[in-house]
């Protein structure tokens, strides 16, 4: 079992309590008797007590010692969420009653970017986020805080062999769509995004690995009208996901 970690941020901690209250070992809440935000902290404490978690009031400096300055008044010591594996992913897809929309992150190593991608995945109704087990940051406390709760709500899978899983998805009728600036890439705005889709986003800087790109049925590029050549991976993920969702109706 993974070692417990310190999670901070109101939405991140509230999501752990909502989805995995049994994972919370300790809950520390800032003693902010006359400060803004006390009402929601009181509500969180009441919900925690209902779930069998006893909140502990603590000074700001104590919370900062546990989780740094961006704790938003609440810190939880909790067991990390266990990601699903390849078998769990396929079983999850079998249970869906609609064409899936999947997000594949090929080697995103910045936890802030991962958290932002999870947030966009939640907002657009993505059915699963798939990442490689190696060369990726994983669901760290920083990623969970950046995801503002989406690290708990979005089905999340870590895969040993990403190329093999993409091939399995293609065999199941899922179209694999990557984003890359290649000669044969087509504009995102011209792509007809119907049916089961897996969107592949590459790593910061280097983009998709060649082995991943070879598994893509289509390559798309985001039209850029200014001098900047590319977008941050989390921003690009949000742009592409919303365009795909719009195209799917």
Short mmCIF file of C-alpha atoms in Angstrom, two decimals:
data_model
loop_
_atom_site.label_atom_id
_atom_site.label_comp_id
_atom_site.label_asym_id
_atom_site.label_seq_id
_atom_site.Cartn_x
_atom_site.Cartn_y
_atom_site.Cartn_z
CA UNK A 1 0.00 0.00 0.00
CA UNK A 2 1.29 3.48 -0.90
CA UNK A 3 2.61 5.73 1.83
CA UNK A 4 0.13 8.42 3.00
CA UNK A 5 0.73 11.92 1.67
CA UNK A 6 -0.31 15.45 2.62
CA UNK A 7 -3.04 16.92 0.39
CA UNK A 8 -4.03 20.56 0.54
CA UNK A 9 -6.54 22.91 -1.04
CA UNK A 10 -10.23 23.10 -0.25
CA UNK A 11 -11.53 21.43 -3.41
CA UNK A 12 -8.88 18.69 -3.45
CA UNK A 13 -9.54 17.71 0.17
CA UNK A 14 -13.32 17.98 -0.21
CA UNK A 15 -13.12 15.65 -3.22
CA UNK A 16 -11.16 13.04 -1.26
CA UNK A 17 -13.78 13.18 1.48
CA UNK A 18 -16.56 12.86 -1.10
CA UNK A 19 -15.06 9.97 -3.07
CA UNK A 20 -12.69 8.21 -0.63
CA UNK A 21 -13.41 9.21 2.98
CA UNK A 22 -11.85 5.96 4.20
CA UNK A 23 -8.49 7.15 2.79
CA UNK A 24 -8.33 10.22 5.09
CA UNK A 25 -6.21 9.51 8.15
CA UNK A 26 -6.01 13.04 9.57
CA UNK A 27 -7.72 16.31 8.71
CA UNK A 28 -6.27 19.68 9.72
CA UNK A 29 -8.36 22.84 9.35
CA UNK A 30 -7.08 26.34 9.93
CA UNK A 31 -8.43 28.14 12.97
CA UNK A 32 -9.82 31.19 11.10
CA UNK A 33 -12.56 32.37 13.41
CA UNK A 34 -13.10 35.79 11.88
CA UNK A 35 -11.64 35.35 8.41
CA UNK A 36 -13.23 35.04 5.02
CA UNK A 37 -14.00 31.48 4.06
CA UNK A 38 -14.82 30.22 7.53
CA UNK A 39 -18.32 29.15 6.48
CA UNK A 40 -17.13 26.66 3.89
CA UNK A 41 -14.49 25.30 6.26
CA UNK A 42 -17.19 24.79 8.89
CA UNK A 43 -19.31 22.97 6.32
CA UNK A 44 -16.35 20.79 5.36
CA UNK A 45 -15.74 19.96 9.04
CA UNK A 46 -19.39 19.00 9.50
CA UNK A 47 -19.27 16.73 6.46
CA UNK A 48 -16.01 15.16 7.65
CA UNK A 49 -17.52 14.40 11.07
CA UNK A 50 -20.55 12.84 9.39
CA UNK A 51 -18.18 10.58 7.48
CA UNK A 52 -16.29 9.59 10.62
CA UNK A 53 -13.26 11.86 10.15
CA UNK A 54 -12.44 14.07 13.12
CA UNK A 55 -11.15 17.53 12.05
CA UNK A 56 -8.30 19.11 14.03
CA UNK A 57 -8.06 22.89 14.24
CA UNK A 58 -4.53 24.15 13.60
CA UNK A 59 -2.70 27.47 13.20
CA UNK A 60 -1.72 28.73 9.75
CA UNK A 61 1.98 28.07 10.37
CA UNK A 62 1.23 24.43 11.25
CA UNK A 63 -0.62 23.94 7.97
CA UNK A 64 2.20 25.61 6.06
CA UNK A 65 4.66 23.24 7.68
CA UNK A 66 2.61 20.30 6.42
CA UNK A 67 1.76 21.51 2.91
CA UNK A 68 3.31 24.88 2.07
CA UNK A 69 1.60 28.27 1.81
CA UNK A 70 -1.14 27.38 -0.72
CA UNK A 71 -3.24 25.20 1.57
CA UNK A 72 -6.45 27.31 1.51
CA UNK A 73 -7.03 26.52 5.15
CA UNK A 74 -7.25 22.74 4.96
CA UNK A 75 -4.78 19.86 4.81
CA UNK A 76 -5.46 16.12 4.86
CA UNK A 77 -3.07 13.25 5.45
CA UNK A 78 -4.49 10.56 3.21
CA UNK A 79 -3.62 7.46 1.26
CA UNK A 80 -3.08 8.21 -2.44
CA UNK A 81 -5.64 7.18 -5.00
CA UNK A 82 -4.64 3.92 -6.66
CA UNK A 83 -4.75 4.29 -10.47
CA UNK A 84 -6.33 1.60 -12.59
CA UNK A 85 -4.25 -0.65 -14.83
CA UNK A 86 -4.78 -1.96 -18.37
CA UNK A 87 -7.29 -4.60 -17.30
CA UNK A 88 -9.27 -2.09 -15.26
CA UNK A 89 -9.34 0.28 -18.24
CA UNK A 90 -10.77 -2.33 -20.59
CA UNK A 91 -13.36 -3.37 -18.01
CA UNK A 92 -14.30 0.29 -17.54
CA UNK A 93 -14.81 0.74 -21.28
CA UNK A 94 -16.97 -2.39 -21.41
CA UNK A 95 -19.34 -0.83 -18.87
CA UNK A 96 -19.92 2.37 -20.84
CA UNK A 97 -23.26 2.75 -22.62
CA UNK A 98 -22.02 5.41 -25.06
CA UNK A 99 -19.13 6.11 -27.42
CA UNK A 100 -16.14 6.91 -25.19
CA UNK A 101 -14.10 10.08 -25.18
CA UNK A 102 -10.66 9.31 -23.77
CA UNK A 103 -7.69 11.54 -22.97
CA UNK A 104 -4.20 10.06 -23.31
CA UNK A 105 -1.31 12.10 -21.87
CA UNK A 106 1.97 10.85 -23.32
CA UNK A 107 4.56 11.74 -20.69
CA UNK A 108 3.25 14.90 -18.99
CA UNK A 109 5.75 15.43 -16.17
CA UNK A 110 4.62 18.75 -14.65
CA UNK A 111 2.04 18.09 -11.90
CA UNK A 112 0.42 21.50 -12.47
CA UNK A 113 -0.17 20.58 -16.11
CA UNK A 114 -1.53 17.16 -15.16
CA UNK A 115 -3.90 18.75 -12.67
CA UNK A 116 -5.12 21.28 -15.23
CA UNK A 117 -5.65 18.50 -17.80
CA UNK A 118 -7.68 16.50 -15.29
CA UNK A 119 -9.78 19.59 -14.59
CA UNK A 120 -10.53 20.01 -18.31
CA UNK A 121 -11.25 16.29 -18.62
CA UNK A 122 -13.82 16.52 -15.85
CA UNK A 123 -15.40 19.63 -17.37
CA UNK A 124 -15.78 18.05 -20.82
CA UNK A 125 -17.04 14.66 -19.65
CA UNK A 126 -13.98 12.61 -20.56
CA UNK A 127 -14.60 8.94 -19.74
CA UNK A 128 -10.99 8.08 -18.81
CA UNK A 129 -7.57 9.68 -18.55
CA UNK A 130 -4.75 7.34 -19.57
CA UNK A 131 -1.07 7.97 -18.78
CA UNK A 132 2.11 5.89 -19.05
CA UNK A 133 3.40 4.43 -15.82
CA UNK A 134 6.89 5.77 -16.53
CA UNK A 135 8.03 9.21 -17.59
CA UNK A 136 4.97 10.90 -16.07
CA UNK A 137 4.44 12.73 -12.80
CA UNK A 138 1.49 10.72 -11.46
CA UNK A 139 -1.20 11.83 -9.01
CA UNK A 140 1.03 13.82 -6.67
CA UNK A 141 -0.47 16.15 -4.03
CA UNK A 142 0.47 19.10 -6.26
CA UNK A 143 -1.37 17.57 -9.22
CA UNK A 144 -4.40 16.91 -7.03
CA UNK A 145 -4.45 20.48 -5.72
CA UNK A 146 -4.17 21.84 -9.28
CA UNK A 147 -7.02 19.59 -10.38
CA UNK A 148 -9.34 21.15 -7.74
CA UNK A 149 -11.18 17.89 -7.17
CA UNK A 150 -10.97 16.34 -10.65
CA UNK A 151 -8.16 14.00 -9.55
CA UNK A 152 -10.84 12.09 -7.66
CA UNK A 153 -13.77 12.35 -10.08
CA UNK A 154 -12.17 11.37 -13.41
CA UNK A 155 -11.40 7.68 -14.06
CA UNK A 156 -7.59 7.52 -14.12
CA UNK A 157 -5.38 4.72 -15.47
CA UNK A 158 -1.60 4.20 -15.54
CA UNK A 159 -0.42 1.90 -18.33
CA UNK A 160 2.87 0.05 -18.74
CA UNK A 161 2.86 -0.17 -22.55
CA UNK A 162 1.03 2.80 -24.05
CA UNK A 163 1.52 1.74 -27.68
CA UNK A 164 -0.08 -1.63 -27.01
CA UNK A 165 -3.08 -0.05 -25.30
CA UNK A 166 -3.59 2.38 -28.18
CA UNK A 167 -3.58 -0.58 -30.56
CA UNK A 168 -6.14 -2.36 -28.37
CA UNK A 169 -8.32 0.74 -28.46
CA UNK A 170 -8.12 0.84 -32.25
CA UNK A 171 -9.14 -2.83 -32.39
CA UNK A 172 -12.20 -1.88 -30.33
CA UNK A 173 -13.20 0.75 -32.88
CA UNK A 174 -11.79 3.78 -31.07
CA UNK A 175 -10.28 6.43 -33.35
CA UNK A 176 -6.92 7.61 -31.99
CA UNK A 177 -6.37 11.31 -32.60
CA UNK A 178 -3.06 13.00 -31.83
CA UNK A 179 -1.93 16.61 -31.82
CA UNK A 180 1.30 17.34 -33.68
CA UNK A 181 2.81 19.78 -36.15
CA UNK A 182 3.44 17.33 -38.98
CA UNK A 183 3.17 17.72 -42.74
CA UNK A 184 0.02 15.59 -42.87
CA UNK A 185 -1.70 17.22 -39.86
CA UNK A 186 -5.13 18.72 -40.44
CA UNK A 187 -6.74 21.68 -38.76
CA UNK A 188 -8.58 20.92 -35.54
CA UNK A 189 -11.48 23.03 -36.79
CA UNK A 190 -11.91 20.85 -39.90
CA UNK A 191 -11.90 17.50 -38.10
CA UNK A 192 -15.21 15.62 -37.88
CA UNK A 193 -15.19 14.28 -34.32
CA UNK A 194 -17.85 11.59 -34.38
CA UNK A 195 -17.76 8.16 -32.75
CA UNK A 196 -15.43 6.76 -30.09
CA UNK A 197 -12.32 8.91 -29.72
CA UNK A 198 -9.02 8.83 -27.86
CA UNK A 199 -7.23 12.18 -27.85
CA UNK A 200 -3.46 11.94 -27.40
CA UNK A 201 -1.59 14.96 -26.07
CA UNK A 202 2.22 14.98 -26.03
CA UNK A 203 4.65 15.91 -23.30
CA UNK A 204 5.78 19.44 -22.52
CA UNK A 205 8.32 20.53 -25.09
CA UNK A 206 8.97 17.25 -26.91
CA UNK A 207 5.39 16.37 -27.77
CA UNK A 208 4.34 12.81 -28.54
CA UNK A 209 6.87 10.03 -28.83
CA UNK A 210 7.29 8.65 -32.34
CA UNK A 211 6.00 5.22 -31.23
CA UNK A 212 2.82 6.91 -29.98
CA UNK A 213 2.39 9.01 -33.09
CA UNK A 214 2.52 5.90 -35.27
CA UNK A 215 -0.60 4.61 -33.50
CA UNK A 216 -2.65 7.71 -34.35
CA UNK A 217 -5.33 7.51 -37.03
CA UNK A 218 -5.39 11.29 -37.39
CA UNK A 219 -3.00 14.10 -36.52
CA UNK A 220 -4.44 17.51 -35.72
CA UNK A 221 -2.99 20.95 -35.22
CA UNK A 222 -4.49 23.94 -33.44
CA UNK A 223 -4.60 26.96 -35.80
CA UNK A 224 -2.27 29.68 -34.46
CA UNK A 225 -2.78 33.20 -35.79
CA UNK A 226 -0.10 35.05 -33.84
CA UNK A 227 3.65 34.74 -33.45
CA UNK A 228 3.49 32.03 -30.77
CA UNK A 229 3.99 28.59 -32.34
CA UNK A 230 2.35 26.42 -29.68
CA UNK A 231 0.31 26.37 -26.49
CA UNK A 232 1.05 24.93 -23.08
CA UNK A 233 -0.08 21.30 -22.99
CA UNK A 234 -2.84 21.94 -20.45
CA UNK A 235 -4.20 24.90 -22.42
CA UNK A 236 -4.01 22.94 -25.67
CA UNK A 237 -5.80 20.01 -24.03
CA UNK A 238 -8.69 22.23 -22.99
CA UNK A 239 -8.95 23.79 -26.47
CA UNK A 240 -8.97 20.44 -28.27
CA UNK A 241 -11.33 18.71 -25.85
CA UNK A 242 -13.95 21.44 -26.10
CA UNK A 243 -13.73 21.45 -29.90
CA UNK A 244 -14.13 17.65 -30.00
CA UNK A 245 -17.09 17.78 -27.62
CA UNK A 246 -18.66 20.52 -29.72
CA UNK A 247 -18.26 18.40 -32.84
CA UNK A 248 -19.83 15.38 -31.13
CA UNK A 249 -22.92 17.40 -30.28
#
